[in-house]
PDB file of C-alpha atoms in Angstrom:
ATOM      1  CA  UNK A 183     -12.275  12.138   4.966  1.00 59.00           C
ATOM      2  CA  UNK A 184     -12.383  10.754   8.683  1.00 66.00           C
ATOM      3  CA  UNK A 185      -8.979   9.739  10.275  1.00 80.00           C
ATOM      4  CA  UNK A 186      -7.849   6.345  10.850  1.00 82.00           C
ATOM      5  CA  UNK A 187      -8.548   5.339  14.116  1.00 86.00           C
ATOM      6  CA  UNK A 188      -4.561   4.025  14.303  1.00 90.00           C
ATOM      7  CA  UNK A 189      -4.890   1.835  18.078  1.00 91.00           C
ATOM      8  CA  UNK A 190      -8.485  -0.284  16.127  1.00 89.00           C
ATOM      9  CA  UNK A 191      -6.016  -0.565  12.673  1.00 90.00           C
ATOM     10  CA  UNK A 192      -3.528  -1.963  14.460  1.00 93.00           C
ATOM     11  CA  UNK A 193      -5.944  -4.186  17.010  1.00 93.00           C
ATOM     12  CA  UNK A 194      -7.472  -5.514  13.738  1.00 92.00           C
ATOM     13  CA  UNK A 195      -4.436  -6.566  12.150  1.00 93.00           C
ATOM     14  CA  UNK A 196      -3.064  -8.135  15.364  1.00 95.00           C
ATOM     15  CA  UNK A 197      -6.093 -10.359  15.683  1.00 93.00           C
ATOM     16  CA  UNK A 198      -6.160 -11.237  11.512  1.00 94.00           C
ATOM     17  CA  UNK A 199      -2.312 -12.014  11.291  1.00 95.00           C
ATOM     18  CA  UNK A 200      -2.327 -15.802  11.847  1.00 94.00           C
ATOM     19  CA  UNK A 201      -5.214 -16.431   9.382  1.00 95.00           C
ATOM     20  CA  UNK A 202      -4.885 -13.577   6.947  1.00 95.00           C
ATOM     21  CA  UNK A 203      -3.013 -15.252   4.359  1.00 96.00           C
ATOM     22  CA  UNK A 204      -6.698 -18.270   3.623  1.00 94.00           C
ATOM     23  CA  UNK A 205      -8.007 -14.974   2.396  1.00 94.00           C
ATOM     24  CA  UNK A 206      -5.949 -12.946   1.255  1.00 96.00           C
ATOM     25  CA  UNK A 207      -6.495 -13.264  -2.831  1.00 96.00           C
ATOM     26  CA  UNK A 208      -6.732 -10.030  -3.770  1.00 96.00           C
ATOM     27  CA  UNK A 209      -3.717  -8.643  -1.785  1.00 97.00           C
ATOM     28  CA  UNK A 210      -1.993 -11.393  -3.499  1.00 97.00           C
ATOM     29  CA  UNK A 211      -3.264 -10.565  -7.318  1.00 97.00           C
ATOM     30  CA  UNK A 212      -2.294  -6.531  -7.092  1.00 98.00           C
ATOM     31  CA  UNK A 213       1.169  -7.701  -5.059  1.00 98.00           C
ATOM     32  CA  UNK A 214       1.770 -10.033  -8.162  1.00 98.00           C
ATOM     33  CA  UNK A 215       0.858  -7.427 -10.882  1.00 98.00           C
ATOM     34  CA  UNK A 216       2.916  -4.794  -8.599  1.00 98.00           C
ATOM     35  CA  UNK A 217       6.136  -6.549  -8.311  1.00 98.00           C
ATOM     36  CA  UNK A 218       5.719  -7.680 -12.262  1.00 97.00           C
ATOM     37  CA  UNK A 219       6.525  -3.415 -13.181  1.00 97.00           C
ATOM     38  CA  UNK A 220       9.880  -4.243 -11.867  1.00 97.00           C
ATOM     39  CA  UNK A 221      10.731  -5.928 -14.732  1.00 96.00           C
ATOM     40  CA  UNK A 222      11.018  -2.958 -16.991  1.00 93.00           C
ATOM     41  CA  UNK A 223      13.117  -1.026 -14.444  1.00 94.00           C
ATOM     42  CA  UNK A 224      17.156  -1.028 -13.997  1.00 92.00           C
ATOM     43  CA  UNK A 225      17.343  -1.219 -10.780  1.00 94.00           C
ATOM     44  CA  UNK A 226      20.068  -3.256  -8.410  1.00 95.00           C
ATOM     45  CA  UNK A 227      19.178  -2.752  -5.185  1.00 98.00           C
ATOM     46  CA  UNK A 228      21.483  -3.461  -1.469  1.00 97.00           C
ATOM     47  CA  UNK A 229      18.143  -2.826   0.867  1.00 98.00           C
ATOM     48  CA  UNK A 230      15.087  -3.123   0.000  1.00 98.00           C
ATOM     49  CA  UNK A 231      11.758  -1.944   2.651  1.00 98.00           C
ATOM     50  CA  UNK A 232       8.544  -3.675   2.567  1.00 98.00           C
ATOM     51  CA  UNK A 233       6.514  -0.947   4.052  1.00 98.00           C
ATOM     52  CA  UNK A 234       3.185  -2.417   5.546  1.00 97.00           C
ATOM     53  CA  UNK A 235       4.386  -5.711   4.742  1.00 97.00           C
ATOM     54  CA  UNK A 236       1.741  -7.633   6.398  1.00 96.00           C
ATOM     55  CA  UNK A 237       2.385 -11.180   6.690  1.00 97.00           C
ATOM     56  CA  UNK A 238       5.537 -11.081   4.058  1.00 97.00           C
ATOM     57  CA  UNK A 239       3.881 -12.024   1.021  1.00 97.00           C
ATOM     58  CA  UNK A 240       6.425 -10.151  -0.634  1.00 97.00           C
ATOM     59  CA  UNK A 241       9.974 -10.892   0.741  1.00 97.00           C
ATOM     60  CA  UNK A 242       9.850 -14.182  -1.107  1.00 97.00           C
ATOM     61  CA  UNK A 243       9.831 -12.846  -4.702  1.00 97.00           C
ATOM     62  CA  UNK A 244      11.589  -9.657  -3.605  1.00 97.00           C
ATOM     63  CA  UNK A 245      14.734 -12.292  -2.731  1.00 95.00           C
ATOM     64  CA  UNK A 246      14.703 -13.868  -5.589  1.00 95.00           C
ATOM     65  CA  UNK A 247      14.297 -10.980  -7.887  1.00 96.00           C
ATOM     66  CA  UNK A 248      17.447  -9.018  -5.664  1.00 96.00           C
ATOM     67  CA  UNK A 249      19.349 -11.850  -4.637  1.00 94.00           C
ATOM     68  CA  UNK A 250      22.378  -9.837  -2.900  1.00 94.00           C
ATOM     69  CA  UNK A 251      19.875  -7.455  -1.410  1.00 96.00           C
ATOM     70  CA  UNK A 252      19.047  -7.397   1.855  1.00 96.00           C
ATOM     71  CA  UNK A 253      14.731  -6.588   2.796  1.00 97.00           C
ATOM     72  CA  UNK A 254      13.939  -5.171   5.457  1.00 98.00           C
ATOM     73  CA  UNK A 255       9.970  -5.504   6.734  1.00 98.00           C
ATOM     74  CA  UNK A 256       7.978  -2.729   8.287  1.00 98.00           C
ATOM     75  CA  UNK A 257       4.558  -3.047   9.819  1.00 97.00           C
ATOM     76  CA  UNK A 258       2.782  -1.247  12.578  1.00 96.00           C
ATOM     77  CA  UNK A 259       0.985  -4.697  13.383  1.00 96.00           C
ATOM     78  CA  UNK A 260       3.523  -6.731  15.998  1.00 97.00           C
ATOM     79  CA  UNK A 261       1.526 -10.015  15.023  1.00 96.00           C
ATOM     80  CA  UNK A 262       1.826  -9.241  11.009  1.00 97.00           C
ATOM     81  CA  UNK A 263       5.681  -9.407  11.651  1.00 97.00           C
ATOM     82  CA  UNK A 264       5.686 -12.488  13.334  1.00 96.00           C
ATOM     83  CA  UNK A 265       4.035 -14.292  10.477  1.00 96.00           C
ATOM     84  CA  UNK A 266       6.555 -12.198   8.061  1.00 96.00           C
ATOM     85  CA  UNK A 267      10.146 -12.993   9.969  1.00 95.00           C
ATOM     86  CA  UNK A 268       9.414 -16.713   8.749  1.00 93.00           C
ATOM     87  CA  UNK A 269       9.412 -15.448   5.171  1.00 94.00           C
ATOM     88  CA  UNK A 270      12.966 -16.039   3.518  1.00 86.00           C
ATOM     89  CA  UNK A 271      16.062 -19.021   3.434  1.00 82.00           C
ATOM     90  CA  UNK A 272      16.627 -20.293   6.803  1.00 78.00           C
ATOM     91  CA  UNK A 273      20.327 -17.839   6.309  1.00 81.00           C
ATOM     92  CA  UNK A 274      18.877 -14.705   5.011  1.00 86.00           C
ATOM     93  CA  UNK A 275      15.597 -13.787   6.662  1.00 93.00           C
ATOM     94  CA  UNK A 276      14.180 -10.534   6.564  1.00 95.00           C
ATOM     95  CA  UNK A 277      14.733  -8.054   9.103  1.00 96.00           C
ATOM     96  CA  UNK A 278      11.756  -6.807  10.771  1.00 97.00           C
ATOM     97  CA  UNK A 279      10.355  -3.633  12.718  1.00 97.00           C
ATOM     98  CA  UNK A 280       7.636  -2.516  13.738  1.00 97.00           C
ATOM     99  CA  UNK A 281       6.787   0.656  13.578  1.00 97.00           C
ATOM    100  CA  UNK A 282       4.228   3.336  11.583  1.00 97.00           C
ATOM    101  CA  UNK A 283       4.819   4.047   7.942  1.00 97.00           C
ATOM    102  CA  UNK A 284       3.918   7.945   9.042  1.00 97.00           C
ATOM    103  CA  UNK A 285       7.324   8.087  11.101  1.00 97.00           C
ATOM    104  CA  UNK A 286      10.020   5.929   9.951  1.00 98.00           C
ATOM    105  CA  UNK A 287      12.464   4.799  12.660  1.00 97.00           C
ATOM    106  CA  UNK A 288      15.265   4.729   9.576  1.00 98.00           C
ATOM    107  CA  UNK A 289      18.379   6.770   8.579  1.00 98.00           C
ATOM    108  CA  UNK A 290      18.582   9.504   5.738  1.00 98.00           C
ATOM    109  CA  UNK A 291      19.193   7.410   2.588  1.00 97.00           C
ATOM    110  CA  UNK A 292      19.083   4.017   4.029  1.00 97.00           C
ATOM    111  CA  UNK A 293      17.346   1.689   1.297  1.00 98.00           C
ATOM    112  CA  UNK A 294      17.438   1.723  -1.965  1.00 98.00           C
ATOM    113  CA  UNK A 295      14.249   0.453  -3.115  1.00 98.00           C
ATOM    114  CA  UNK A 296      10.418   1.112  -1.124  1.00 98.00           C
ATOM    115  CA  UNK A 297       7.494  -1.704  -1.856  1.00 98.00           C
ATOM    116  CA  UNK A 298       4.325  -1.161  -0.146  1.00 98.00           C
ATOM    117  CA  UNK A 299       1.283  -3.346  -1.227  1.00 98.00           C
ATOM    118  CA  UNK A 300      -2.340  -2.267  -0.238  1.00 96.00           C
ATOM    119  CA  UNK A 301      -0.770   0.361   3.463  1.00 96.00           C
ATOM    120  CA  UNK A 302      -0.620   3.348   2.566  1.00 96.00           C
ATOM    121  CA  UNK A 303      -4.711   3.466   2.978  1.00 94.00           C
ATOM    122  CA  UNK A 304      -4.200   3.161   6.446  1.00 93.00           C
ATOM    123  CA  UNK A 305      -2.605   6.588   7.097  1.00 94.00           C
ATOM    124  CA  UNK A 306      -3.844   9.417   7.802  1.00 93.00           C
ATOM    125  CA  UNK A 307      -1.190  11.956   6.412  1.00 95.00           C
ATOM    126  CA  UNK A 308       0.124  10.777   2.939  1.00 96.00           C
ATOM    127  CA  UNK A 309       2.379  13.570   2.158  1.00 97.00           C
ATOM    128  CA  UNK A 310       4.301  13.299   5.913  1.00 97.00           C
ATOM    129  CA  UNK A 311       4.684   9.435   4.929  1.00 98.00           C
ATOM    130  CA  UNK A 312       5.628   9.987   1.169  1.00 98.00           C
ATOM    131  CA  UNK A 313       8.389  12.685   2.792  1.00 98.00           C
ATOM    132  CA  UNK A 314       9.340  10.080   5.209  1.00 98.00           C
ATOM    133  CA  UNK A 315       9.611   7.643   2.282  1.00 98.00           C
ATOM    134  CA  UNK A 316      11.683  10.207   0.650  1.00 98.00           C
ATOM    135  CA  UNK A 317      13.954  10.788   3.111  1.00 98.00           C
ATOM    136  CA  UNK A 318      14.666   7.319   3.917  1.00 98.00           C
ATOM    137  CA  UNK A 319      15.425   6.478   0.435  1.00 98.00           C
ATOM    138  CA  UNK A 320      19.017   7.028  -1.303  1.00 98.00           C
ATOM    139  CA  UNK A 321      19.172   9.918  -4.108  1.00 97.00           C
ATOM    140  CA  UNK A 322      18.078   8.192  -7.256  1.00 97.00           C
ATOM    141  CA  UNK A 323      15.723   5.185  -5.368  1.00 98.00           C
ATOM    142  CA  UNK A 324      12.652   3.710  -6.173  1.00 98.00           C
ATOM    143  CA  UNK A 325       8.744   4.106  -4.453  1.00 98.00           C
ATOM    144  CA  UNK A 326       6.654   1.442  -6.035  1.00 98.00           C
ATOM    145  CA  UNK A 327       3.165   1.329  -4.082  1.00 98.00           C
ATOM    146  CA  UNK A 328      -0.318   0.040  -4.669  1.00 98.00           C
ATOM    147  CA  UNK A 329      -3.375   0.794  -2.634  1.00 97.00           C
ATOM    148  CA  UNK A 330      -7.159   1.331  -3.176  1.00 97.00           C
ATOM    149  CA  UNK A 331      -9.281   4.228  -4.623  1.00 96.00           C
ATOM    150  CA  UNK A 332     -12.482   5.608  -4.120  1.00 95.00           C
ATOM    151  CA  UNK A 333     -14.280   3.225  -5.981  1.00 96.00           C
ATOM    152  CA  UNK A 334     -13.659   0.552  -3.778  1.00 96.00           C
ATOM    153  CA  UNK A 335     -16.103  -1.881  -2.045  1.00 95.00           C
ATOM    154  CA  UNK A 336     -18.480   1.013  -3.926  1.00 95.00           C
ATOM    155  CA  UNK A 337     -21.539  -1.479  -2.871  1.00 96.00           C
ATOM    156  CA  UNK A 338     -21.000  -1.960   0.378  1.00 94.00           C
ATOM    157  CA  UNK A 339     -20.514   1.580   1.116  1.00 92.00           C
ATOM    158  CA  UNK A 340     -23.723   2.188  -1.203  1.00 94.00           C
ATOM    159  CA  UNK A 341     -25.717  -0.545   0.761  1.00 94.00           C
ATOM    160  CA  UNK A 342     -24.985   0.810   4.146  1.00 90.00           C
ATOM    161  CA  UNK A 343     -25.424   4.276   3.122  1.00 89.00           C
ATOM    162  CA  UNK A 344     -29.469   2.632   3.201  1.00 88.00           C
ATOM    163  CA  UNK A 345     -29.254   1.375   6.870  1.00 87.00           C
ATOM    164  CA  UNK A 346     -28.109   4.264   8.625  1.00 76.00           C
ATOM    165  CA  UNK A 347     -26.033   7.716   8.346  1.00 72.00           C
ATOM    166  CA  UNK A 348     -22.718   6.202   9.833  1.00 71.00           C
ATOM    167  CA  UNK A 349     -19.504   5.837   8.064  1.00 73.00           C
ATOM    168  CA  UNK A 350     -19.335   1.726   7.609  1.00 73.00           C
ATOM    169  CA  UNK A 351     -16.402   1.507   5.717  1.00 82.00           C
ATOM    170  CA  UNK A 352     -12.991   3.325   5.327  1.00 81.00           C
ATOM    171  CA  UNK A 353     -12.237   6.501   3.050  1.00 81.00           C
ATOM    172  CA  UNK A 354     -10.040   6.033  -0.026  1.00 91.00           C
ATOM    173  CA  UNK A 355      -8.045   8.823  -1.867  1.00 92.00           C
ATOM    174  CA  UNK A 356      -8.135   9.826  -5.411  1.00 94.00           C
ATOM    175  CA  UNK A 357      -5.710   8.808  -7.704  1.00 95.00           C
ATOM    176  CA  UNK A 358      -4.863  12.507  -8.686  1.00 95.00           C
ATOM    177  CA  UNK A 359      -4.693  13.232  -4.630  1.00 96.00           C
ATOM    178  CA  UNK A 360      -2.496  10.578  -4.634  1.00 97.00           C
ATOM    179  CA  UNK A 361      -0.096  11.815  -7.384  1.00 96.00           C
ATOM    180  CA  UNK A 362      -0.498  15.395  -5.806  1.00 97.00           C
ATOM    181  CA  UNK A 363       0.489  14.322  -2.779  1.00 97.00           C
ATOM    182  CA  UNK A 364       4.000  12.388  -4.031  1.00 98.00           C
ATOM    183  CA  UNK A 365       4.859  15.964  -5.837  1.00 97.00           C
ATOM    184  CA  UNK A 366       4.400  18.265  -2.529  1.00 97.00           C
ATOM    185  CA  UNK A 367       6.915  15.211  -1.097  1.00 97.00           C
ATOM    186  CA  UNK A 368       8.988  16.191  -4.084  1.00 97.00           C
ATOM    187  CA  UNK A 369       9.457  12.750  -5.503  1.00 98.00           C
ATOM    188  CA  UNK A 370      10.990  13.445  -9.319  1.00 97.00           C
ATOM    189  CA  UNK A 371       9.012  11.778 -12.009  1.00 96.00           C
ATOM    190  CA  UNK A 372       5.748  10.194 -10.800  1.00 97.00           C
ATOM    191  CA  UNK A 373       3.301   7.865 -12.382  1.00 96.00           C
ATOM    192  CA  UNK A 374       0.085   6.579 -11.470  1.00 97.00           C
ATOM    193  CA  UNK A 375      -2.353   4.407 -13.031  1.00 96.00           C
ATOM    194  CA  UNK A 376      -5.339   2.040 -12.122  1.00 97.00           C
ATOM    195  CA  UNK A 377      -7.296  -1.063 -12.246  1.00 96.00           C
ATOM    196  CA  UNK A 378     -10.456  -2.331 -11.349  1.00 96.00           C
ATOM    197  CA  UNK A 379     -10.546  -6.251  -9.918  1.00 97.00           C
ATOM    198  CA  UNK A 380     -14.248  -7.443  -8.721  1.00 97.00           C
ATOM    199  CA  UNK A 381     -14.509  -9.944  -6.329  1.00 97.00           C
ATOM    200  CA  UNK A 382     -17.549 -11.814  -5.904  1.00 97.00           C
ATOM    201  CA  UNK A 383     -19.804 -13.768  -3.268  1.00 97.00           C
ATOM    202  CA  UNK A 384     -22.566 -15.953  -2.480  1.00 96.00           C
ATOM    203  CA  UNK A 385     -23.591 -13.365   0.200  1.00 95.00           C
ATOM    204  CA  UNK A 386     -23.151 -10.134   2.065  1.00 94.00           C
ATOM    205  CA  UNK A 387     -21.844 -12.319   4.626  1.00 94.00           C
ATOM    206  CA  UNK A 388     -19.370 -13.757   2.881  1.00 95.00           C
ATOM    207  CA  UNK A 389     -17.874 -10.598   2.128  1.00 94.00           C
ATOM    208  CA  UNK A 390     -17.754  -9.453   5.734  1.00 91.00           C
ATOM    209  CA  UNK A 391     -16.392 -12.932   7.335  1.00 93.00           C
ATOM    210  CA  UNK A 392     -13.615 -11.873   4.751  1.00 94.00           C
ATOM    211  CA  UNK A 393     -12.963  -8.616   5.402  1.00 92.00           C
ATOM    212  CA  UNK A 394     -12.873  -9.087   9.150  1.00 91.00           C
ATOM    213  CA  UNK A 395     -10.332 -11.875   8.739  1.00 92.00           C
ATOM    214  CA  UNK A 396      -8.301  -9.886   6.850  1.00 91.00           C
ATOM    215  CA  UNK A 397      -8.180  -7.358   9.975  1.00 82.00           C
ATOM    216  CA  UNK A 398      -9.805  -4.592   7.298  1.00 79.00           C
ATOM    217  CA  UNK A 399     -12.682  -3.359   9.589  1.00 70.00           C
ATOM    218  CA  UNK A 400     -13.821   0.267   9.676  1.00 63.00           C
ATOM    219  CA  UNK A 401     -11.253   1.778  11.788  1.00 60.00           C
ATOM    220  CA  UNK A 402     -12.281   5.635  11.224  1.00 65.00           C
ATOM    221  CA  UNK A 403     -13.245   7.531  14.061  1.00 55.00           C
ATOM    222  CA  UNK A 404     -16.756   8.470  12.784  1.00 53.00           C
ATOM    223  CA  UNK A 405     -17.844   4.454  12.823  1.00 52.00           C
ATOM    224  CA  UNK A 406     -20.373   3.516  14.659  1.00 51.00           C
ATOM    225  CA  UNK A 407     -19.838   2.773  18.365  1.00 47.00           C
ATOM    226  CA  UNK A 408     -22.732   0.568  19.290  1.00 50.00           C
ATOM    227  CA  UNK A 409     -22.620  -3.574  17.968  1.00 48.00           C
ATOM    228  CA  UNK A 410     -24.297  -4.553  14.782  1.00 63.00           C
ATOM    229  CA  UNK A 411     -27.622  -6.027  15.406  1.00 66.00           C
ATOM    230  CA  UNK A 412     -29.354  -8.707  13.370  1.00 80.00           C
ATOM    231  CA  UNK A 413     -31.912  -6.094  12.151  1.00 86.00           C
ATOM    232  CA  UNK A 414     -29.467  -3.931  10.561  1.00 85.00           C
ATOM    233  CA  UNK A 415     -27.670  -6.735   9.073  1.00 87.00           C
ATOM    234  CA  UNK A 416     -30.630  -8.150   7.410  1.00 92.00           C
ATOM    235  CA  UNK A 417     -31.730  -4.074   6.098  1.00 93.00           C
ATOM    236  CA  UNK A 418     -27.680  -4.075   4.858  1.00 92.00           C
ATOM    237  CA  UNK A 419     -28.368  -7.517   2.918  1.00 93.00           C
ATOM    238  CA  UNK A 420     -31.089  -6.540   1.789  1.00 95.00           C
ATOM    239  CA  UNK A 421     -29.572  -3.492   0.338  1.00 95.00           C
ATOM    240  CA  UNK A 422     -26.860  -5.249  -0.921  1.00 95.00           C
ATOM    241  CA  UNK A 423     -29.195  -7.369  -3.331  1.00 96.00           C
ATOM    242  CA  UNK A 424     -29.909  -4.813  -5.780  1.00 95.00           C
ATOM    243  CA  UNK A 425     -26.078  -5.225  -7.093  1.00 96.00           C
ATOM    244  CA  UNK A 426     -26.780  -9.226  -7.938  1.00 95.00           C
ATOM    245  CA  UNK A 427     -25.965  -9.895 -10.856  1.00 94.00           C
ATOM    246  CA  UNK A 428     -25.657 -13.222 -12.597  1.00 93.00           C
ATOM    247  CA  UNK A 429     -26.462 -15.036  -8.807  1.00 95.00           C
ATOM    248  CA  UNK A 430     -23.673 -13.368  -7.685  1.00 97.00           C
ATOM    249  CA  UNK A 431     -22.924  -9.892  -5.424  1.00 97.00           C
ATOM    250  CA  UNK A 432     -20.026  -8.318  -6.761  1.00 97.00           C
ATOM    251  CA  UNK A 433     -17.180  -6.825  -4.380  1.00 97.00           C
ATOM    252  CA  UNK A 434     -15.943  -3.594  -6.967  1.00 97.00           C
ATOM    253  CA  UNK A 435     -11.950  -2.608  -5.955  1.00 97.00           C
ATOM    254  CA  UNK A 436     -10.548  -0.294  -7.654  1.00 97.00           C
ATOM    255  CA  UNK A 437      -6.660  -0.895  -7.192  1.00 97.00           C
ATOM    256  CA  UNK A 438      -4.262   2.244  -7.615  1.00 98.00           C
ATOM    257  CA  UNK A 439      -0.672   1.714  -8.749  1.00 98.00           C
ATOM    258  CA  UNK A 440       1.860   4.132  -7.994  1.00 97.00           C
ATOM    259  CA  UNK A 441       5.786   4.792  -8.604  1.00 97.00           C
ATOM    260  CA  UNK A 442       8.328   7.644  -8.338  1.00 98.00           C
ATOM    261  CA  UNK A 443      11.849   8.586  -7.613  1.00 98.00           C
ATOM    262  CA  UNK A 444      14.181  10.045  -4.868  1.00 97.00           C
ATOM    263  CA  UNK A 445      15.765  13.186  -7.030  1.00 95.00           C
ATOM    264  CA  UNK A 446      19.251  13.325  -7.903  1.00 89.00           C
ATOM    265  CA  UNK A 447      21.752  15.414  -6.916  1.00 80.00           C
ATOM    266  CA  UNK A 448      21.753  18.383  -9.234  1.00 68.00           C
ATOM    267  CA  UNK A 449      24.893  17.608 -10.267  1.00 52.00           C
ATOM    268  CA  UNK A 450      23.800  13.886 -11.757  1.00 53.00           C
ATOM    269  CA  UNK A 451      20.179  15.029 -13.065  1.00 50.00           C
ATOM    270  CA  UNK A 452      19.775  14.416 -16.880  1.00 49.00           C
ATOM    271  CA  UNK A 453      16.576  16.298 -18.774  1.00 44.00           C
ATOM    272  CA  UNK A 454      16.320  16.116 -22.468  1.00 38.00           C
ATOM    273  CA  UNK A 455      20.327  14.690 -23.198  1.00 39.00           C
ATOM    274  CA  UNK A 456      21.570  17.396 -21.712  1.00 37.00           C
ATOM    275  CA  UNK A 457      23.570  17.225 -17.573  1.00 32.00           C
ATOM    276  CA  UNK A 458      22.692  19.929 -15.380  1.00 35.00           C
ATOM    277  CA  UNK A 459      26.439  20.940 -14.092  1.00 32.00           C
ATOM    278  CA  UNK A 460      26.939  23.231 -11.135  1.00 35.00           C
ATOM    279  CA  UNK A 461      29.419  25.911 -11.886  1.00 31.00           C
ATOM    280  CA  UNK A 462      31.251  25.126  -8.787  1.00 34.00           C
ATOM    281  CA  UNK A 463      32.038  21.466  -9.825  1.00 34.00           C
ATOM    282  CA  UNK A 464      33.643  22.941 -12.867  1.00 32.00           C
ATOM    283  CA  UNK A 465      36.148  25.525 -11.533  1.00 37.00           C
ATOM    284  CA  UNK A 466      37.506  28.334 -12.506  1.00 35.00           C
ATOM    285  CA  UNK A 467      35.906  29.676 -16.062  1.00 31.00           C
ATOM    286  CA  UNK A 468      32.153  28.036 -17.511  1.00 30.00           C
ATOM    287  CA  UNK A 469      32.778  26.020 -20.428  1.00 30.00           C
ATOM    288  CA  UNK A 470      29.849  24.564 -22.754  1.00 30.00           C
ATOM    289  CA  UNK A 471      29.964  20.593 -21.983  1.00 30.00           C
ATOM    290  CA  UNK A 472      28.291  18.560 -24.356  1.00 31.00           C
ATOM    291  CA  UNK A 473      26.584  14.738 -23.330  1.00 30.00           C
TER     292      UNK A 473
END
C-alpha cells in the first residue's frame, strides 16, 4: 500500500470543488443507500459530523432526517467547504472546518452521530482516524461510513498495469482490514458489508475527464512523476478495450459500507438481558439484580 500523497489530495479537491457535483453520480448513489441504514436505527442526535463532506451532499437530508440537530462539516479541502457552507436553510447552515479526518480539531465526546461518504480512502492511517472518530464521539454514538474496496476501478488499474510498472491509481483496503481496523479503535459492535455498482462509458477518456473532475487523481507517492503522453494514452486505451462489453467499457466499484459504536460506560452496557453493574455503584454488600 503506498501513502497518500496528502498536499496532491488536497490540491485535487481544491481545483474539482466548483464542478464536482455535474459528476458526481456515484458519490451520490452510495450517499443515498448510506443515509437510507439510518432508518432502522434509534438514534436522536444534537451534533451530527460530516467527515470528508465534500461539497455537502449530505447536510441536506441529514437536516431533515435530525431536524433539532445541529451538522457540523469537516473536509481537508478549503474549496469543498465553500461549496458545502451553502448547504442548509438560510437560519441553520452547517458549520464548517477544515481540517484532516486523521487529527480531529474536536473535543472528547462532542457529536453524537459520524457520516463519512467515500473519505476515509484518502488516509493513510485508518486506525489513528477510527480512534480519533472514537474519541470525538459521545459514549453510545454512531460511525456510519462508506468507502471503496479493492475491487475498484479493477480495469483501469488492470489496463495500466499493461503500459508501464507505475502505480496509476490509488490503493483500496479490504473489507476485513477495514473491520480489523474499527476493533483495534475499540468501536463495540461493528458491521461491514458490500456492494458492487459499475459505471460505464463510451471511452477510456470518458472515464478519466470524470475522475479528474471529481479531484480523484492518483495522489500516492509511488505515481508517476513525468506527464502522460499521447503514446501511453493510446497503449492504456487500447488496454482498456479488452473489458468492452455490450459497446460499452465498464467502470467496476466495489462500495464498502461500514457502522459501529462508541462503547458504553460499563455501568450502562447490556449483553444477553443481563446489565453489567460495577460493585462500587451498588454499595455496601453485592446483591443479584435481575433486568
Amino acid at each position: 500500500m503506498h501513502p497518500i500523497d496528502k498536499t496532491r489530495a488536497r490540491l485535487s479537491f481544491e481545483r474539482a470543488a466548483a464542478d464536482y457535483d455535474r459528476v458526481a453520480v456515484l458519490q451520490r448513489e452510495i450517499a443515498d443507500r448510506m443515509l437510507g441504514r439510518l432508518d432502522y436505527i434509534r438514534l436522536a442526535p444534537q451534533r451530527i459530523l460530516d467527515l470528508g463532506a465534500g461539497t455537502g451532499y449530505a447536510i441536506d437530508p441529514l437536516a431533515r432526517r435530525y431536524p433539532k440537530a445541529r451538522v457540523l462539516a469537516l473536509d481537508f479541502a478549503h474549496g469543498m467547504l465553500l461549496q458545502a457552507r451553502r448547504r442548509g436553510s438560510w437560519w441553520r447552515r452547517p458549520l464548517c472546518v477544515c481540517a484532516d479526518a486523521e487529527s480531529l480539531p474536536l473535543a472528547d465526546g462532542a457529536v453524537d452521530l459520524i457520516v463519512s461518504n467515500a473519505a476515509l480512502q484518502w488516509c493513510n492511517d485508518l486506525e489513528r482516524t477510527f480512534s480519533e472518530c472514537r474519541r470525538v464521539l459521545r459514549p453510545g454514538g454512531l460511525l456510519l461510513f462508506t468507502t471503496f474496496g479493492p475491487d475498484t476501478l479493477k480495469e483501469l488499474r488492470a489496463a495500466w498495469s499493461q503500459v508501464d510498472e507505475h502505480t496509476h491509481v490509488s490503493p483500496f483496503l479490504d473489507m476485513h482490514d477495514i473491520g480489523d481496523a474499527l476493533v483495534r479503535a475499540r468501536f463495540a459492535d461493528p458491521v461491514m458489508d458490500a456492494d458492487r455498482l459499475t459505471l460505464t462509458y463510451d471511452d477510456v477518456q470518458g472515464l478519466m475527464r470524470d475522475l479528474k473532475t471529481l479531484g480523484a487523481r492518483n495522489a500516492t507517492d509511488a505515481r508517476p512523476r513525468a506527464l502522460t503522453g499521447r503514446a501511453r494514452l493510446a497503449a492504456l486505451a487500447d488496454a482498456y478495450e479488452t473489458h468492452r462489453r455490450d459497446g460499452r467499457l465498464p467502470a467496476s466499484y466495489e462500495v464498502l459500507y461500514g457502522h459501529a459504536w462508541a462503547p458504553e460506560p460499563a455501568e450502562h452496557r447490556q449483553t444477553s438481558g443481563e446489565v453489567a453493574i460495577p460493585v462500587s455503584a451498588i454499595g455496601g454488600r453485592r446483591r443479584a439484580v435481575e433486568p
